[in-house]
Short mmCIF file of C-alpha atoms in Angstrom, two decimals:
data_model
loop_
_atom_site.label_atom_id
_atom_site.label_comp_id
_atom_site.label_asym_id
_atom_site.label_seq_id
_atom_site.Cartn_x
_atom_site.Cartn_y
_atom_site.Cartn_z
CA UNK A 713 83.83 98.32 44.32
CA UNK A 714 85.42 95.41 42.47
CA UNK A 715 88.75 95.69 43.64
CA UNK A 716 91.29 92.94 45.08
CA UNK A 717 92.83 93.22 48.44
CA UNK A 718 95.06 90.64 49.05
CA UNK A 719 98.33 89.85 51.08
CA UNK A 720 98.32 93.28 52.49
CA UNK A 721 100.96 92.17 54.97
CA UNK A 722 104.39 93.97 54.78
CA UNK A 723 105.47 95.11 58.42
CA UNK A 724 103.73 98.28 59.74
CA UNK A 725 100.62 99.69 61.96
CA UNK A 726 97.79 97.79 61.06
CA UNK A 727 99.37 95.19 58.83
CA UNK A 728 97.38 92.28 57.67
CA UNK A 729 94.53 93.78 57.12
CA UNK A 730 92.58 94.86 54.15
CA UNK A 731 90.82 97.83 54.62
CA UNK A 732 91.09 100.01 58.24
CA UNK A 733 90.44 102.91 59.52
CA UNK A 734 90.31 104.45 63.44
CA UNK A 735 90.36 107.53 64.53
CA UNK A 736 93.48 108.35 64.62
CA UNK A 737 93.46 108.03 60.65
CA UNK A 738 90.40 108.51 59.88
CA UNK A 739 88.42 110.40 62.51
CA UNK A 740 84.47 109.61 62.72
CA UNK A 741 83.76 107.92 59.18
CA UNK A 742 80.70 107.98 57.72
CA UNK A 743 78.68 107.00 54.51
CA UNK A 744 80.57 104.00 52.78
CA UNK A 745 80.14 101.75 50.65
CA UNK A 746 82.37 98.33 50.41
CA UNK A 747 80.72 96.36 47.61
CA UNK A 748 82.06 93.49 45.05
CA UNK A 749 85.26 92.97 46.47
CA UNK A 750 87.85 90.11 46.95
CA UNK A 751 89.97 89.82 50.40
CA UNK A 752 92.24 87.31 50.48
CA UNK A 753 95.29 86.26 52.13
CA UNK A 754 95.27 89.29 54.55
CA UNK A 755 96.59 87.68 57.83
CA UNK A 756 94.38 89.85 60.34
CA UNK A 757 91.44 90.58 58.66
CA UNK A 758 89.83 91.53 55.49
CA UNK A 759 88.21 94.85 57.17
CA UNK A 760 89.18 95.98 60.35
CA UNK A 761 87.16 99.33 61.77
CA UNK A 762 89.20 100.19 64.92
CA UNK A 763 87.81 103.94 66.35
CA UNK A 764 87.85 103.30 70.34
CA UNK A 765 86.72 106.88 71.16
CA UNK A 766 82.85 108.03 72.17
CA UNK A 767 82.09 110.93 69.45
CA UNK A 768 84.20 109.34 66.68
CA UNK A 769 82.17 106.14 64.95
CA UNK A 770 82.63 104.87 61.99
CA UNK A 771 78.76 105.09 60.46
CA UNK A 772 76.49 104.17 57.68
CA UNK A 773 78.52 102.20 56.22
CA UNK A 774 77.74 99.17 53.66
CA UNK A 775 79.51 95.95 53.42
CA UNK A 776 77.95 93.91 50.35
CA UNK A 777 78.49 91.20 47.86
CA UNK A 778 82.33 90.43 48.62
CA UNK A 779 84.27 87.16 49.54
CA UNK A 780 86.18 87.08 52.11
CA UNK A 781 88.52 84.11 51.37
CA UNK A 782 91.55 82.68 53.21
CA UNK A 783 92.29 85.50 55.48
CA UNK A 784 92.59 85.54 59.10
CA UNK A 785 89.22 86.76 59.90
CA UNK A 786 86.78 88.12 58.37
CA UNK A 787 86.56 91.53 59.56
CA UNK A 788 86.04 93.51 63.26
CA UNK A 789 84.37 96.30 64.35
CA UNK A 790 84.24 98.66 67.57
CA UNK A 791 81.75 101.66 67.14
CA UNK A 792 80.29 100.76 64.20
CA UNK A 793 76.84 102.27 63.91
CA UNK A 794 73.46 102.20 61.82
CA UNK A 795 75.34 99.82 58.89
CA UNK A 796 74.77 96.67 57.40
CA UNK A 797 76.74 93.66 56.34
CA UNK A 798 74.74 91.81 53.41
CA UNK A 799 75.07 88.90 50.80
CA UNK A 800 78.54 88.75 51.65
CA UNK A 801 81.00 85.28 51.35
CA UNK A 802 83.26 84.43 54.66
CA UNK A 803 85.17 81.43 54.07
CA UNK A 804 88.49 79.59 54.92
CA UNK A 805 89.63 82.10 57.16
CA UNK A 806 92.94 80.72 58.72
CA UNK A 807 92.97 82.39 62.67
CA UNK A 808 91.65 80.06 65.36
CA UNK A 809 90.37 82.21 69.18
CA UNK A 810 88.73 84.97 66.58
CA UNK A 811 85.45 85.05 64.33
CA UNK A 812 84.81 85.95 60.82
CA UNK A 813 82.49 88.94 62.08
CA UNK A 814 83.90 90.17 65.57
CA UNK A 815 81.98 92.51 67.12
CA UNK A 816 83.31 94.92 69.95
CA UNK A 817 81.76 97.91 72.41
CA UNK A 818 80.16 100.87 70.30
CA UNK A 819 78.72 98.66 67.51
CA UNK A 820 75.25 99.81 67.86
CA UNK A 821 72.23 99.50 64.95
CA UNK A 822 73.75 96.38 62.58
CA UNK A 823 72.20 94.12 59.98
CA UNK A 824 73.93 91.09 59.42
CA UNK A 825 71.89 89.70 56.58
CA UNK A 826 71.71 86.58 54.19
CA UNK A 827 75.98 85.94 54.17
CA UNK A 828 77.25 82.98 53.84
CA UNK A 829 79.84 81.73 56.48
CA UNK A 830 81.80 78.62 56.37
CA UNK A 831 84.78 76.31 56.75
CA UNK A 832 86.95 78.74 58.79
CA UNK A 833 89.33 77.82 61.70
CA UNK A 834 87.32 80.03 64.96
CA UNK A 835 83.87 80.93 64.90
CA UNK A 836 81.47 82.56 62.34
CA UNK A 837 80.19 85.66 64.79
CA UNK A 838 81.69 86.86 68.12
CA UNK A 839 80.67 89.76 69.98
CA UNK A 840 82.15 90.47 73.49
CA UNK A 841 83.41 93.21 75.50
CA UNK A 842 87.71 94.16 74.80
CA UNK A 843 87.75 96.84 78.00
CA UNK A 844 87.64 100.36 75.60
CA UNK A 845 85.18 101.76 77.79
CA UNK A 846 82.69 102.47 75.35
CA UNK A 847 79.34 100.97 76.29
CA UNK A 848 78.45 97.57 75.37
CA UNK A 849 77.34 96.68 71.50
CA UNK A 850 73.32 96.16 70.98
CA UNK A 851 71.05 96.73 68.56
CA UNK A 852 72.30 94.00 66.14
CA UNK A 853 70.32 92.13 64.17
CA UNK A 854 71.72 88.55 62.49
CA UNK A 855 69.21 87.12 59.67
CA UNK A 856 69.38 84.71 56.90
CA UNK A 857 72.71 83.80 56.84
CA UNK A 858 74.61 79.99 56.37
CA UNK A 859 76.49 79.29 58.93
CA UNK A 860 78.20 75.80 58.62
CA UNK A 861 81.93 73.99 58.43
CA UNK A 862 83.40 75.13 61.63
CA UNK A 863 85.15 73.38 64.01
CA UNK A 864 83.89 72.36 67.74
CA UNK A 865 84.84 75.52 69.24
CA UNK A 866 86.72 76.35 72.33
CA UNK A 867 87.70 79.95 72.25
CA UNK A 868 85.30 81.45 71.24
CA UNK A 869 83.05 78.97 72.54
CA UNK A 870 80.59 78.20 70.31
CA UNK A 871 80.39 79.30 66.46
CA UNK A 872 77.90 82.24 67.24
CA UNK A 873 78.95 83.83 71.04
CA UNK A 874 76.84 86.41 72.36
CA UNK A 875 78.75 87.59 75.83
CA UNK A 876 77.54 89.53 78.88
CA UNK A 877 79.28 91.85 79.51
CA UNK A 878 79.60 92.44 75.34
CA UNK A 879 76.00 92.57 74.48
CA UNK A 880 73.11 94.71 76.10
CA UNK A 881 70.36 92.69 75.95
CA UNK A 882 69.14 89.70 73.93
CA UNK A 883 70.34 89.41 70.59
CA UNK A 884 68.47 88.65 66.99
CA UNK A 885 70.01 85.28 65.82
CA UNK A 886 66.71 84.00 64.38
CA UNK A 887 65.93 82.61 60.82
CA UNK A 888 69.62 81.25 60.58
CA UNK A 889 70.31 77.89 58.39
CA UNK A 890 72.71 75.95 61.08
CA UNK A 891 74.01 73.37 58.91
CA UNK A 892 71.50 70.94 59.92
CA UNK A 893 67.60 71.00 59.80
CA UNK A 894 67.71 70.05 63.56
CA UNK A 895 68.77 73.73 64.26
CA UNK A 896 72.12 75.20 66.19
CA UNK A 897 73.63 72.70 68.81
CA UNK A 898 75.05 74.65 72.13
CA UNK A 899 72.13 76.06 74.01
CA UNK A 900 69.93 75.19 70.34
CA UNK A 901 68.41 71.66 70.53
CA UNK A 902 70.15 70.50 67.61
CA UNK A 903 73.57 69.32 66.11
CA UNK A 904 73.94 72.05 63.69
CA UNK A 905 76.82 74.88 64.22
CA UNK A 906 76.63 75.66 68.00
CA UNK A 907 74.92 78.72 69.62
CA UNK A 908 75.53 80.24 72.62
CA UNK A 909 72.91 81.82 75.16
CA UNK A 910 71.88 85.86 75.04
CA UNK A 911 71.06 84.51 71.22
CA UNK A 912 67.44 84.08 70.44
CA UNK A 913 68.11 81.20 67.64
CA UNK A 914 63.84 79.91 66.59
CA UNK A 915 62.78 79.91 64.57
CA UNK A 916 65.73 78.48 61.94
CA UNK A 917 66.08 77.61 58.73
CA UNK A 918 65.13 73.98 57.38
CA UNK A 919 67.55 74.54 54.66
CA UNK A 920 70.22 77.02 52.91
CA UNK A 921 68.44 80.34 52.59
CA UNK A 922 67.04 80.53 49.33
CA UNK A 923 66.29 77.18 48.60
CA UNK A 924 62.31 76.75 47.86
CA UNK A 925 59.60 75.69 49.25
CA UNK A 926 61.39 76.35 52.88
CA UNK A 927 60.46 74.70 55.84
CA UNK A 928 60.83 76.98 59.54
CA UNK A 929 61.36 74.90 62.62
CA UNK A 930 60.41 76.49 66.14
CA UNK A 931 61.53 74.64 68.99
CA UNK A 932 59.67 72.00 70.15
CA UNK A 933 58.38 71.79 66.88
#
């Protein structure tokens, strides 16, 4: 808690990045807590969780209250399990063909709740499938967040991708503020931050989460 991580870059395994652990280093991780913190300037990512072997997640962990600023992504995850990402700042990240939350295979039971995500160079949310063998991420849920300021995307393809093969299933993207009261754009009917299918997007957000009284919008209506 409250700590600064920034320009972790000097030549090495794993350079640019924050906070990482796999399980080479770190064997199956469970039961933390990464709360009040700055990243900044880290060129990968602020936290990158990297285990690629069945038996060996990285679990119950907590990512809360920090600000991601200015570095390449966010964070990534393969085989993270039964955590949450909450009331968290990603903004300015600098790395275009990425997102500020990647998600690979093995990420299974995830909360990604009321963050704010803006103004970086790729996407806000990615999850697709990398080729580890582990099975395919599902089970994530993605609530109350901002999403806004990103670029028309090409790679990934829209500013929240959901791919098959990458995600079993359909995947929680409701109750999202877009950027626009219209909702996402994409497969959404509207010309907020783009969507892509295997998302269920309605009903959204009529304005930044917390703002009062709030209006939902369904589609159609």
């Amino acid at each position: 808690q409250h700590n600064v991580f920034r320009n972790n870059n000097q030549p090495g395994s794993a350079s640019g990045t924050g906070i990482y652990t796999d399980e080479y280093v770190g064997g199956a991780t469970a039961n933390v807590l990464i709360d009040g913190n700055l990243f900044t300037g880290n060129q990968d990512s602020g936290v990158g969780f990297s285990s690629e072997t069945a038996g060996k997640e990285t679990a119950n962990v907590t990512i809360s209250n920090n600000n991601f600023d200015g570095n390449g992504r966010g964070m990534y995850a393969f085989n993270l399990v039964s955590s949450a990402i909450s009331n968290n700042t990603f903004q300015n990240s600098t790395a275009s063909g990425t997102a500020d939350i990647w998600l690979f295979e093995g990420v299974n039971g995830l909360s990604i709740t009321n963050n704010t995500l803006k103004n970086g160079a790729g996407g806000a949310m990615l999850v697709n499938n990398s080729g580890s063998g582990l099975p395919d991420a599902t089970g994530i849920t993605f609530n109350l967040n901002s999403i806004s300021g990103y670029p028309a995307q090409v790679s990934p393809a829209a500013t929240v991708e959901v791919d098959n093969p990458g995600y079993n299933g359909t995947l929680d993207g409701s109750r999202n503020w877009w950027g626009d009261a219209s909702g996402p754009s994409g497969v959404g009917p509207g010309t907020g931050a783009s969507v892509s299918a295997n998302v269920t997007y309605s009903p959204w957000l009529g304005a930044v989460p917390g703002t009062s009284p709030m209006t939902w919008y369904v589609s159609g209506t």
